[in-house]
Coordinates of C-alpha atoms in Angstrom, one line a residue:
X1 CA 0.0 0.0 0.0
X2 CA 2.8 2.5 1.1
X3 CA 4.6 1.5 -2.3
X4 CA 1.5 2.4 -4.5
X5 CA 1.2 5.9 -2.2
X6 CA 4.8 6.7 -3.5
X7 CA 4.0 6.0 -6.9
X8 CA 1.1 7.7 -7.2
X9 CA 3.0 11.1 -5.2
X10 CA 5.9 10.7 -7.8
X11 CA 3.3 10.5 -10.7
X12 CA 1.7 13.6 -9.7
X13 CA 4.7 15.4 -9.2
X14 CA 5.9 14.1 -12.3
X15 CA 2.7 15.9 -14.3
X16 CA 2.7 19.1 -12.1
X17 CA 6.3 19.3 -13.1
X18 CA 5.7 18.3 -16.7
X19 CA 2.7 20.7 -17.0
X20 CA 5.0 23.5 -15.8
X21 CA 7.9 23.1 -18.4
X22 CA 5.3 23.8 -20.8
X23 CA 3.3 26.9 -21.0
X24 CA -0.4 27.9 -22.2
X25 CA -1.2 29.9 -25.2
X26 CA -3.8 32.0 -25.6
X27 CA -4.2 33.3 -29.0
X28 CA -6.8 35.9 -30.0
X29 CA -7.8 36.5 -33.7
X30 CA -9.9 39.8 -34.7
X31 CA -11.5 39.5 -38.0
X32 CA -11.1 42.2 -40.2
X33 CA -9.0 44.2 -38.5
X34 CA -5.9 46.0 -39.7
X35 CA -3.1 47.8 -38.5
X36 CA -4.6 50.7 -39.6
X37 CA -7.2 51.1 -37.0
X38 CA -5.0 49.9 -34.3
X39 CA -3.5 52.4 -31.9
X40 CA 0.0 52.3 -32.0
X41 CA 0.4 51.9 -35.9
X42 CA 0.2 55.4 -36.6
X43 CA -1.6 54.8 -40.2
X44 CA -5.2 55.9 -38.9
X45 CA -6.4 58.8 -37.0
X46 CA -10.0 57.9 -36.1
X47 CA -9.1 55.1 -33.4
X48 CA -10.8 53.3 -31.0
X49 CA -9.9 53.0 -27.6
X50 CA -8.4 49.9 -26.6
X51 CA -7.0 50.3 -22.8
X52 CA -6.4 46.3 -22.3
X53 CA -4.7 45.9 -25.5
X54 CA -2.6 49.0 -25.1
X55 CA -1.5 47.4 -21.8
X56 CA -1.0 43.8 -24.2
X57 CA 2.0 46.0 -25.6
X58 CA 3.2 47.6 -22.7
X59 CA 4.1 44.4 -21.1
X60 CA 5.0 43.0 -24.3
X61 CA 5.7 43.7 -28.1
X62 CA 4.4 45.0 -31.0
X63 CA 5.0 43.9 -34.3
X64 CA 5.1 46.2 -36.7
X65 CA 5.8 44.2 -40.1
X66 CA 3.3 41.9 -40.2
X67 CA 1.4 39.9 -43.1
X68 CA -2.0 38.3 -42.7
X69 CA -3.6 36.5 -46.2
X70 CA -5.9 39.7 -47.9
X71 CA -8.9 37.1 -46.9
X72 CA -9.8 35.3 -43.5
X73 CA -10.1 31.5 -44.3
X74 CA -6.5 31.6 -46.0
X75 CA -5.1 33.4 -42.7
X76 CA -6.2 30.7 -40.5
X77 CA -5.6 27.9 -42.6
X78 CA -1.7 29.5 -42.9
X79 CA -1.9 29.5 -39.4
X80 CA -2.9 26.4 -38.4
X81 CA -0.4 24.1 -40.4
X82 CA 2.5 26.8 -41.3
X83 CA 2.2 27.1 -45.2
X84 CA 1.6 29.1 -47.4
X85 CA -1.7 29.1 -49.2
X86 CA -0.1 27.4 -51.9
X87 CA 0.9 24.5 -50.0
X88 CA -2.2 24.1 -47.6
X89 CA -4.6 24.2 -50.7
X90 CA -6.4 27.2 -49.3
X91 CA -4.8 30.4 -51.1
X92 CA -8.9 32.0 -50.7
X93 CA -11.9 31.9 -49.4
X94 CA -13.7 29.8 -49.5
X95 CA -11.6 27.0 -48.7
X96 CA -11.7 23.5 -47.1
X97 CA -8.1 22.7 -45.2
X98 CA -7.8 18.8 -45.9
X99 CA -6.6 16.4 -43.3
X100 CA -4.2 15.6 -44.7
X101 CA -2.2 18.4 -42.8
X102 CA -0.3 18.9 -39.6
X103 CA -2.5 21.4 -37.5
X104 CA -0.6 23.6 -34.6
X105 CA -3.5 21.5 -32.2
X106 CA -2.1 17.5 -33.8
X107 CA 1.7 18.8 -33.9
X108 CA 1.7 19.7 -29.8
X109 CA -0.1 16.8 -29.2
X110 CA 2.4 14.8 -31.1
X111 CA 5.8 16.8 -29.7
X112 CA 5.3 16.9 -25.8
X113 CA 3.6 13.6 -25.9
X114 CA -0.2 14.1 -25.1
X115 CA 0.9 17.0 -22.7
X116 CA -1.4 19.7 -24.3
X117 CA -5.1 20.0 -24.5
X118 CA -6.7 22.6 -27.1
X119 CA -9.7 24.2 -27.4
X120 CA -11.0 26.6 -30.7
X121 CA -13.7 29.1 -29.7
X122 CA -15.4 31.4 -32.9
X123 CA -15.2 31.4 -36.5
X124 CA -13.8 28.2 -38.0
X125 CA -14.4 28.7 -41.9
X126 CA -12.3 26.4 -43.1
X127 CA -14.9 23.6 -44.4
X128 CA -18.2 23.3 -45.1
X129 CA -21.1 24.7 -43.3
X130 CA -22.6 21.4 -42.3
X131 CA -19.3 19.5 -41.4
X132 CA -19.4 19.7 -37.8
X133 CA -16.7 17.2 -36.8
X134 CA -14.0 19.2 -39.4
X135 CA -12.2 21.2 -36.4
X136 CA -12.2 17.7 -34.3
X137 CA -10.5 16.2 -37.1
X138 CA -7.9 18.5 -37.2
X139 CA -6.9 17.8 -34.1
X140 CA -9.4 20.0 -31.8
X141 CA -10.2 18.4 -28.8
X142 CA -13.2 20.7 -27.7
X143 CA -14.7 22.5 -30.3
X144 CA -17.6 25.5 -30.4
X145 CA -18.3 28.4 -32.4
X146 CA -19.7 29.5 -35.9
X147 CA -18.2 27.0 -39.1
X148 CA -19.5 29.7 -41.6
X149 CA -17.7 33.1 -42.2
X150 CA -19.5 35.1 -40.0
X151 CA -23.0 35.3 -38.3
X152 CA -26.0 37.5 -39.8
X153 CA -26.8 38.9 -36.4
X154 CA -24.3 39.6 -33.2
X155 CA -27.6 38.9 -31.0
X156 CA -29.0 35.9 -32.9
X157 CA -26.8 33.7 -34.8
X158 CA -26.3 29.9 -35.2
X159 CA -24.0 28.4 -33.1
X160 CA -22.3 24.7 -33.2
X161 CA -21.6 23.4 -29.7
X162 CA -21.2 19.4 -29.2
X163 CA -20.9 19.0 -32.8
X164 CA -24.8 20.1 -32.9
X165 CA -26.4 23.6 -34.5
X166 CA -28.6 25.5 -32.5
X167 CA -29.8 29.2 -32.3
X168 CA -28.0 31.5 -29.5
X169 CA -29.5 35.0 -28.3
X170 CA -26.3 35.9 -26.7
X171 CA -24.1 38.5 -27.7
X172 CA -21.5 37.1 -29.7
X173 CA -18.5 38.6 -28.6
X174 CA -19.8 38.0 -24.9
X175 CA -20.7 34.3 -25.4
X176 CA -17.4 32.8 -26.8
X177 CA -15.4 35.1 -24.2
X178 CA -17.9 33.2 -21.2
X179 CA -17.1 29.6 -22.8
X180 CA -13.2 30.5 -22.8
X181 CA -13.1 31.6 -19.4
X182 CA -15.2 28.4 -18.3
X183 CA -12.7 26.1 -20.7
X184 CA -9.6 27.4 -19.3
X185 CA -10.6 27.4 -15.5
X186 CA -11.7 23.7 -15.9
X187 CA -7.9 22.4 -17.1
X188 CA -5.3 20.9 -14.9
X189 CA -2.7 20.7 -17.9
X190 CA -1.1 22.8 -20.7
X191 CA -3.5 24.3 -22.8
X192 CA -4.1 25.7 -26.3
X193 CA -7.2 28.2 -26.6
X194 CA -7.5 29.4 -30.0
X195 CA -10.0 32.8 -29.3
X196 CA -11.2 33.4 -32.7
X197 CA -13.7 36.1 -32.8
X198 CA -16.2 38.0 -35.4
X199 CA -15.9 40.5 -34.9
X200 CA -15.2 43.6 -36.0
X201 CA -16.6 41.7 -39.2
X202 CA -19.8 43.0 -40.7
X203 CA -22.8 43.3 -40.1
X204 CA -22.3 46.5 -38.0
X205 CA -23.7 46.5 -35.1
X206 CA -23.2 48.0 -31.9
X207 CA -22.4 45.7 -28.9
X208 CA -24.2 45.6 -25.5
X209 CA -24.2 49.2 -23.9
X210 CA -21.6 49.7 -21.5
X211 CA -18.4 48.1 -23.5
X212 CA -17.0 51.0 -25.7
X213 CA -17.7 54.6 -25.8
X214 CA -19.9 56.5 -27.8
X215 CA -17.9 59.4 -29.3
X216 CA -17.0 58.3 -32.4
X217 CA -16.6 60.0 -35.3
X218 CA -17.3 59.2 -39.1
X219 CA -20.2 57.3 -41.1
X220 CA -22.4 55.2 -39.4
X221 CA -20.8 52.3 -40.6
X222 CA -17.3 53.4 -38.8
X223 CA -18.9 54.5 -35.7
X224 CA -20.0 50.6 -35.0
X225 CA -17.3 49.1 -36.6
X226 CA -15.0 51.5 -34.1
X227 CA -17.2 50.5 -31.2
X228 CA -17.1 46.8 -32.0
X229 CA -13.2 46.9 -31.3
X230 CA -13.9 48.2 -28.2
X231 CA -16.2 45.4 -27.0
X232 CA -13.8 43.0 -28.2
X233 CA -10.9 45.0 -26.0
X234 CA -13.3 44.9 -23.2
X235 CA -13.9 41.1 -23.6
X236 CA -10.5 40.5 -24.1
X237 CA -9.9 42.1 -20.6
X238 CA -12.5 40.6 -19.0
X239 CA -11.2 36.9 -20.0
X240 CA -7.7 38.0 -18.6
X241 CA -9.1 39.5 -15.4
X242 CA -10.6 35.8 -15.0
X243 CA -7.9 33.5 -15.5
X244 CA -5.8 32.9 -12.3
X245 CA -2.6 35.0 -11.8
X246 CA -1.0 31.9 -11.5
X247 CA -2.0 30.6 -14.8
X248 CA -1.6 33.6 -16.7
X249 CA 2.4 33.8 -15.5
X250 CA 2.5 30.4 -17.5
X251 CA 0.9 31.7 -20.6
X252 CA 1.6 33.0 -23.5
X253 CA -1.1 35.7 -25.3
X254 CA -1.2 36.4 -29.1
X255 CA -3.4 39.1 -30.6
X256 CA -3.5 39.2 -34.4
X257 CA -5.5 40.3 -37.2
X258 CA -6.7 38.1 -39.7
X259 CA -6.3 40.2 -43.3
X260 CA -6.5 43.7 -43.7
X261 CA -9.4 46.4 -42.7
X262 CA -12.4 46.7 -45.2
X263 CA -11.8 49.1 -48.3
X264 CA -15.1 51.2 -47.1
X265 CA -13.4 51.8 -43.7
X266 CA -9.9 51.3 -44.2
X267 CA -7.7 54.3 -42.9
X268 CA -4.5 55.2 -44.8
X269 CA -4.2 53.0 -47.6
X270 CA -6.5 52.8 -50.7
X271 CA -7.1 49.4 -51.1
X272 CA -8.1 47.0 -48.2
X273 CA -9.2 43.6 -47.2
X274 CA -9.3 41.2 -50.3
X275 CA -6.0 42.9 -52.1
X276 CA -2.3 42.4 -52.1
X277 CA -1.7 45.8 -51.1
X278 CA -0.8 46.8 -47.6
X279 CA -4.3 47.9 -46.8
X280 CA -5.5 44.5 -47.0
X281 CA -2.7 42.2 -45.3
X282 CA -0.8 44.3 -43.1
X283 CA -2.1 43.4 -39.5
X284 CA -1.9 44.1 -36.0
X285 CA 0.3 41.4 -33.5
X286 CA 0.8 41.9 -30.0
X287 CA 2.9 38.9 -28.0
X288 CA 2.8 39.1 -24.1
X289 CA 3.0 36.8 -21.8
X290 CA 5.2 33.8 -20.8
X291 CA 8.6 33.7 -22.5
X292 CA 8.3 37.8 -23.6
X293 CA 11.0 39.2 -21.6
X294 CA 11.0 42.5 -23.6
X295 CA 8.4 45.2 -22.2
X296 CA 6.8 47.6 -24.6
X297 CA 9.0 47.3 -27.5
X298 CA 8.3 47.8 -31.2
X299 CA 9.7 45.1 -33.5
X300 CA 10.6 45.9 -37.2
X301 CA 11.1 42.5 -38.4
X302 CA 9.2 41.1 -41.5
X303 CA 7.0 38.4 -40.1
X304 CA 4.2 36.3 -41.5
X305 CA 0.9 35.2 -40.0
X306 CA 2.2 31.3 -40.8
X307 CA 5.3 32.2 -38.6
X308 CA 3.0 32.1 -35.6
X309 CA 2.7 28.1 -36.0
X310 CA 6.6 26.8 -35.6
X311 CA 6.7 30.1 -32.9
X312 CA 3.7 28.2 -30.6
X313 CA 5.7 25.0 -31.3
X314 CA 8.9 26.4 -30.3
X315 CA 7.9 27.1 -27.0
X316 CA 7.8 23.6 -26.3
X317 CA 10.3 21.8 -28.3
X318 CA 13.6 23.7 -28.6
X319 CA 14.7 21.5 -31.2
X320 CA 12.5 23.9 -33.3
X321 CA 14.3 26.7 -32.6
X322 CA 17.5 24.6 -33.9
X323 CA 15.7 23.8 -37.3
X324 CA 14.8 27.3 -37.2
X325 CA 10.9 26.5 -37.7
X326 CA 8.6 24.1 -39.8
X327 CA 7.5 24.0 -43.4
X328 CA 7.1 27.7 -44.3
X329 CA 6.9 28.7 -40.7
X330 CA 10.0 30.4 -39.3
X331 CA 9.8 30.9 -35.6
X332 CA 10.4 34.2 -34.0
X333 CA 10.3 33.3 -30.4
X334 CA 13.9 34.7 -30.1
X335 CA 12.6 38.2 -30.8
X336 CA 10.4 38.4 -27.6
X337 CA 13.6 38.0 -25.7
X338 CA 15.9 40.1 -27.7
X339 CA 17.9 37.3 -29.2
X340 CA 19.8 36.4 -31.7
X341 CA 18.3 34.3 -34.7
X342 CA 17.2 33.6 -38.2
X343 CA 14.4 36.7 -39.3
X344 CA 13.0 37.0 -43.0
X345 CA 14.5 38.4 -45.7
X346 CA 11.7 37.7 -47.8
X347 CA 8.1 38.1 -46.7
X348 CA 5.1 36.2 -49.3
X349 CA 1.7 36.1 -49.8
X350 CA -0.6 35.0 -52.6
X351 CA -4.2 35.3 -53.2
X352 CA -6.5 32.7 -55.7
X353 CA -9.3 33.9 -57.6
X354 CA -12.5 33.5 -56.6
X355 CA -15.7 35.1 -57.6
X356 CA -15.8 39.1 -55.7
X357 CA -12.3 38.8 -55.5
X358 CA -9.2 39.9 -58.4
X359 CA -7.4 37.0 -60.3
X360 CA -4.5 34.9 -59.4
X361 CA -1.9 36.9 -57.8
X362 CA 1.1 36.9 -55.6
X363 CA 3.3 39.4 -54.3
X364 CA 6.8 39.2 -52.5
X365 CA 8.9 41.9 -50.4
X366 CA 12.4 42.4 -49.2
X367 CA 13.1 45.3 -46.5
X368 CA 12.2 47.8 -49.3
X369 CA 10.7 47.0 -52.3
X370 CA 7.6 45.0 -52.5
X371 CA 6.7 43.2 -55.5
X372 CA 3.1 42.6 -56.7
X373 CA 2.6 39.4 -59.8
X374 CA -1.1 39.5 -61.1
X375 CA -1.5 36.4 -63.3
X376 CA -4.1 37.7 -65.6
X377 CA -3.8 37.9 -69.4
X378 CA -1.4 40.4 -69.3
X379 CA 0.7 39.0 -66.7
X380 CA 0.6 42.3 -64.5
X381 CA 3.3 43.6 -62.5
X382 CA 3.9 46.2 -60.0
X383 CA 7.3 46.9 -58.0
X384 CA 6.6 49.8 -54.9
X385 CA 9.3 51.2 -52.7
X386 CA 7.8 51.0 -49.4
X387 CA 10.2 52.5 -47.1
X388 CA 9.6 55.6 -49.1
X389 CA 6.0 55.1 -49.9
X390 CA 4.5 52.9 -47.6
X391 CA 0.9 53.5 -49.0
X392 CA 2.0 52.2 -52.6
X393 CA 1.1 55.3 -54.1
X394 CA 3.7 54.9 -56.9
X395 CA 4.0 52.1 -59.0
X396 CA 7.9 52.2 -59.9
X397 CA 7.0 50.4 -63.0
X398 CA 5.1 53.3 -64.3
X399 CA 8.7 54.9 -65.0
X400 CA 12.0 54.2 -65.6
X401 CA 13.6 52.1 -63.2
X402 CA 17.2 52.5 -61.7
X403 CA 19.7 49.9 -61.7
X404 CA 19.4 48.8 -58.2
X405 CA 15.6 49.0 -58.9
X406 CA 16.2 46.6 -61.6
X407 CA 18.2 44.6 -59.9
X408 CA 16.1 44.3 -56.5
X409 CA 13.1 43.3 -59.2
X410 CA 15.1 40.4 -60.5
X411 CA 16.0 39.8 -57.2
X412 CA 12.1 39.1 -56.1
X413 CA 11.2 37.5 -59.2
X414 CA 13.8 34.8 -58.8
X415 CA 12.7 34.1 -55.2
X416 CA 9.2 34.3 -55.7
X417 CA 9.4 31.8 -58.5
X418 CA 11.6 29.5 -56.1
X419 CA 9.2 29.8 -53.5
X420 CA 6.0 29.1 -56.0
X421 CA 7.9 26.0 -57.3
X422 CA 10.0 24.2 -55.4
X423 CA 11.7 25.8 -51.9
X424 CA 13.9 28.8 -50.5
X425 CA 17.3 28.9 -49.8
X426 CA 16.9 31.9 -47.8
X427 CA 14.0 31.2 -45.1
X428 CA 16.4 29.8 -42.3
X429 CA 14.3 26.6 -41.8
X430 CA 16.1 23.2 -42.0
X431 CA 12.8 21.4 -43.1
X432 CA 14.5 18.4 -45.2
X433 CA 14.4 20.5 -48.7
X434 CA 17.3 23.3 -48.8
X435 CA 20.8 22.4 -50.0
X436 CA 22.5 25.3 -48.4
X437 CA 21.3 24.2 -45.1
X438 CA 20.6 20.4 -45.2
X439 CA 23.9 19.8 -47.3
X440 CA 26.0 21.8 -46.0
X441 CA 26.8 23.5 -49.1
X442 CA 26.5 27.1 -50.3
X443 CA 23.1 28.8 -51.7
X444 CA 24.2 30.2 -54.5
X445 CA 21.9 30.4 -57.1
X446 CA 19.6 27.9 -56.2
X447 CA 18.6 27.8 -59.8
X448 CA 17.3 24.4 -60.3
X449 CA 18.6 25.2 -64.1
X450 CA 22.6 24.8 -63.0
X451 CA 22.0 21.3 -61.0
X452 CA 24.5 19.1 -62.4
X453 CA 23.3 16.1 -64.2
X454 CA 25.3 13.7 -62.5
X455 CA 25.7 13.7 -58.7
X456 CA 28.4 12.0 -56.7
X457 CA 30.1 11.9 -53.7
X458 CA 33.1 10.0 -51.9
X459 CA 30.4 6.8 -51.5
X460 CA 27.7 7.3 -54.0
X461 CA 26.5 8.8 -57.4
X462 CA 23.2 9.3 -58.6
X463 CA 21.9 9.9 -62.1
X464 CA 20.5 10.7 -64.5
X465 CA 19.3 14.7 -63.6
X466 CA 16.3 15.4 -64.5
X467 CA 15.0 12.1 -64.4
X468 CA 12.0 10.4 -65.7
X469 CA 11.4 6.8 -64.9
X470 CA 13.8 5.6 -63.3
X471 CA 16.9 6.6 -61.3
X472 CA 20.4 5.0 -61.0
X473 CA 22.4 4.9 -57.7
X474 CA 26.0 3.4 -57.7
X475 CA 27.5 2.6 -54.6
X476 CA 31.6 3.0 -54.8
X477 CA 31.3 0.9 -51.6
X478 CA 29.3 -2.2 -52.2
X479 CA 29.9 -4.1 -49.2
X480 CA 27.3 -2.0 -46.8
X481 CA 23.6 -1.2 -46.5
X482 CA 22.5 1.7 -47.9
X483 CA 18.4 3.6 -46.6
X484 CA 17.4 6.1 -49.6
X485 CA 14.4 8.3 -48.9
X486 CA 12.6 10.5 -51.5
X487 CA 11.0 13.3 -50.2
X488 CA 8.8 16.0 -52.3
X489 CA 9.0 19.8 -52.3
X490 CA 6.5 19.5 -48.6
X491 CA 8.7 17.8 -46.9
X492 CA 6.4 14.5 -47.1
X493 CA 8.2 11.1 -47.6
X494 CA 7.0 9.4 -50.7
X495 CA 9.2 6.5 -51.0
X496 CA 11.3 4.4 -49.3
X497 CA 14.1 1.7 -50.1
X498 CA 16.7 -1.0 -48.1
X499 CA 19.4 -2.0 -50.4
X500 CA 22.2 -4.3 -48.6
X501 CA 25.4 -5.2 -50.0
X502 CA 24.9 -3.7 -53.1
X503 CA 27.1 -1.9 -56.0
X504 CA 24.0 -0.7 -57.7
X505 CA 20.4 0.5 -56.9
X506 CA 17.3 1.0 -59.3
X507 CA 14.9 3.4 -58.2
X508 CA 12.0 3.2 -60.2
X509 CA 10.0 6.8 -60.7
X510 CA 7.6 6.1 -62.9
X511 CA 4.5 7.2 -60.5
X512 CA 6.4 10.4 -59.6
X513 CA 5.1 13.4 -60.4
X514 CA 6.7 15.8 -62.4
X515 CA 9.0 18.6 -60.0
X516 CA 11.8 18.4 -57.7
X517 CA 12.4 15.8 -55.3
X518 CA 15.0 15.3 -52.3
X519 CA 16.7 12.0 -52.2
X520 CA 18.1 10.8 -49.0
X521 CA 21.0 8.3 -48.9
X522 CA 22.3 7.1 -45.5
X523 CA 25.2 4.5 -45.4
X524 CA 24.4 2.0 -42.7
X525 CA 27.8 1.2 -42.0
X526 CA 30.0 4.8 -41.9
X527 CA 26.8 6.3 -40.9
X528 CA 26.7 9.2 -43.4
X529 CA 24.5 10.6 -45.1
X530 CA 24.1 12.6 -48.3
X531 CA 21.0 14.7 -49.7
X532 CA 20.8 15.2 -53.1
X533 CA 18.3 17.6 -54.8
X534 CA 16.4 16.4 -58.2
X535 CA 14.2 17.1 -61.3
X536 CA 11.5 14.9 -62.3
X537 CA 10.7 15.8 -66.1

């Protein structure tokens, strides 16, 4: 008896302990929101007032360089698994995130071992309307909120709660704050609370008297849309006020915007929510909390909304912050401490076409110029010099261009196109797919054009390059094992082969599909391994 009393003290010491090496995070999306109506920015001058996120900042950071998707589903699916729109197969809305996907809630689960519950409160939009087990199946382990874009009314709107629909008469805002407070004060171990609200989103209306003031200025429109920020400040205060001191020292809290402000409100910039331009992806983030060590500091550094999934992961597996971050995710967890590490040189974003919304487009940015790619029929391009013209006022296009212009255009061509079609040499994460970091060789040109067509080393050689149906790989030592991996552009293992005591190995390709693949080859008995990077035709 005495014996099972000691194990069962040891076990619970073991999870208190375990539950405390790990913190909480709290993140809270606004849709529709901008920087530009978010004190602090200085873009806007008719702002709302926003005392508890102001005080966010204070104790933390705000970042000041920051890209959301133009459109909400794309945001939150970047979010969620850390890839571009491009690579999650929502680059618009609407969009439906397929399982076959990592999410932020499946990849804590899988790092700290079960440690980690998570909960997802508010808009969802990532499915279809009717698919009420679609946020369980990413990985959600309590799920309630709205799985459309929006509701029609803040006081009357359908809500999905136990994977059933029903009608709610509460004020939105109000109900999923209630419902987070209950979650979090009901867990014993590290949690995830994704806080997704509505609002500001249309319709305009104005929230329960009482939370926000009524001295606004402007159309009608911007008056609630103003006051709707306001309620969402005071909610977000009143969950805070409401979660033990104790809990919040262990947690980390992220505000962010999902894309930028509305075009019939947006402040500053002449184009908004649904374009490339600043106006519709440059959002607010504010990072407090657990981990932030730097008190009301302004950070400059590109960053982009995927970035936010390896940073959440970071803060429980350091070997993260050794790989730099995940798929297209770099994390910046180093920056709330004022540390040294990899940033962006690059920033990207890409919108699909959808009906209401332009064509095909992408556009790219380095720390001044920002590049815009429409792929319509006239293959549409627009270069801007934001450090001197932050509202894109000037297409540089227009005119004649310098030689550094030129040059910083080529520049962003040739890494957009590396980005749209294979991977970067230049976004700091050791995901499986870079030769510069990987290899251990130089980036160089990372023109997939100059890849020799025969590849060797001291113990292997691998040919032909570009392939089509089959690949050849000769082993100038015969008498060990060899383990070749192919893995695609995403990182994903596709193929796998054990060759022992061998001088020669057939890979056959034939159900590849055409692009660039990573082969792996790891002799058994010297324990090496090389990475060679090739075309399919």
């Amino acid at each position: 008896m005495k014996q099972l009393l000691l194990i069962i003290v040891l076990l619970s010491i073991f999870e208190t302990a375990k539950g405390q090496d790990n913190p909480n995070i709290l993140l809270l999306i606004a849709d529709d929101m901008g920087a530009d109506v978010m004190p602090g920015y200085g873009i806007g001058n008719n702002l709302p007032s926003t005392p508890n996120l102001d005080a966010l900042r204070e104790s933390g950071v705000m970042f000041t360089n920051v890209w959301a998707t133009p459109v909400c589903a794309s945001t939150r699916a970047t979010i969620m698994t850390g890839k571009y729109g491009i690579n999650n197969g929502v680059p618009t809305v609407p969009g439906e995130l397929s399982t076959d996907h990592t999410t932020i809630f499946s990849q804590l689960k899988e790092q700290t071992n079960n440690d980690y519950i998570t909960c997802l409160v508010g808009k969802w939009h990532l499915g279809k309307n009717n698919d009420y087990d679609h946020p369980n199946e990413h990985g959600v382990d309590e799920y309630m909120g709205v799985l459309k874009s929006g509701v029609s009314d803040y006081y009357s709107w359908e809500k999905v709660e136990n994977k059933q629909q029903e009608t709610c008469n509460e004020y939105v805002t109000s109900y999923f704050t209630d419902y987070a407070i209950n979650w979090i004060n009901k867990q014993k171990q590290p949690w995830l609370m994704w806080l997704a609200h509505v609002t500001p989103h249309s319709p305009y209306q104005y929230p329960p008297e009482g939370t926000y003031s009524t001295n606004h200025t402007g159309s009608a429109n911007m008056k609630k849309y103003l006051s709707m920020i306001e309620n969402m400040d005071y909610e977000i205060g009143r969950l805070l006020e409401n979660i033990p001191e104790s809990v919040l020292e262990n947690t980390v809290i992220i505000f962010v915007g999902d894309n930028g402000t509305p075009v019939n409100l947006v402040q500053g910039y002449s184009h908004g929510k649904g374009s490339l331009y600043e106006g519709g992806m440059h959002v607010p983030m504010l990072v407090s909390g657990k981990g932030v060590t730097l008190q009301n500091q302004f950070i400059d550094e590109q960053i982009n909304v995927c970035d936010l999934f390896a940073t959440m992961a970071h803060f429980s597996d350091e070997s993260i912050g050794e790989k730099g971050g995940l798929y297209n995710s770099l994390s910046f967890k180093h920056l709330l401490s004022g540390e040294d590490g990899p940033v962006r040189k690059y920033n990207y974003m890409e919108l699909g076409a959808k009906d209401g919304f332009p064509d095909d487009a992408y556009t790219i940015r380095e720390a001044q110029y920002k590049m815009i790619q429409f792929l319509d029929t006239e293959n549409t391009q627009e270069l801007y010099d934001l450090k001197n013209d932050p509202y894109e006022t000037n297409n540089l296009l227009s005119g004649t261009l310098t030689v550094d212009q030129q040059e910083k255009l080529k520049e962003l061509e040739t890494e957009a196109n590396r980005i749209r079609t294979s991977w970067s040499c230049n976004d700091g994460i050791l995901n499986g797919d870079e030769i510069a970091i990987d290899c251990g060789g130089d980036c160089g040109s990372c023109e997939v054009t100059n890849l020799p067509d025969f590849l060797h080393s001291e113990e292997f050689a691998l040919f032909p390059n570009p392939f089509e149906n089959h690949l050849t790989l000769n082993s100038f030592n015969g008498t060990s094992a060899v383990v070749i991996e192919v893995f695609n552009t995403s990182g994903k293992k596709i193929d796998q082969l054990e060759k022992s005591k061998t001088d020669s190995v057939i890979i056959k390709t034939e159900d590849y599909f055409p692009g660039i693949y990573l082969i792996s080859v790891f002799h058994i008995e010297s324990q090496t391994r090389k990475v060679y990077k090739l075309i399919k035709r």
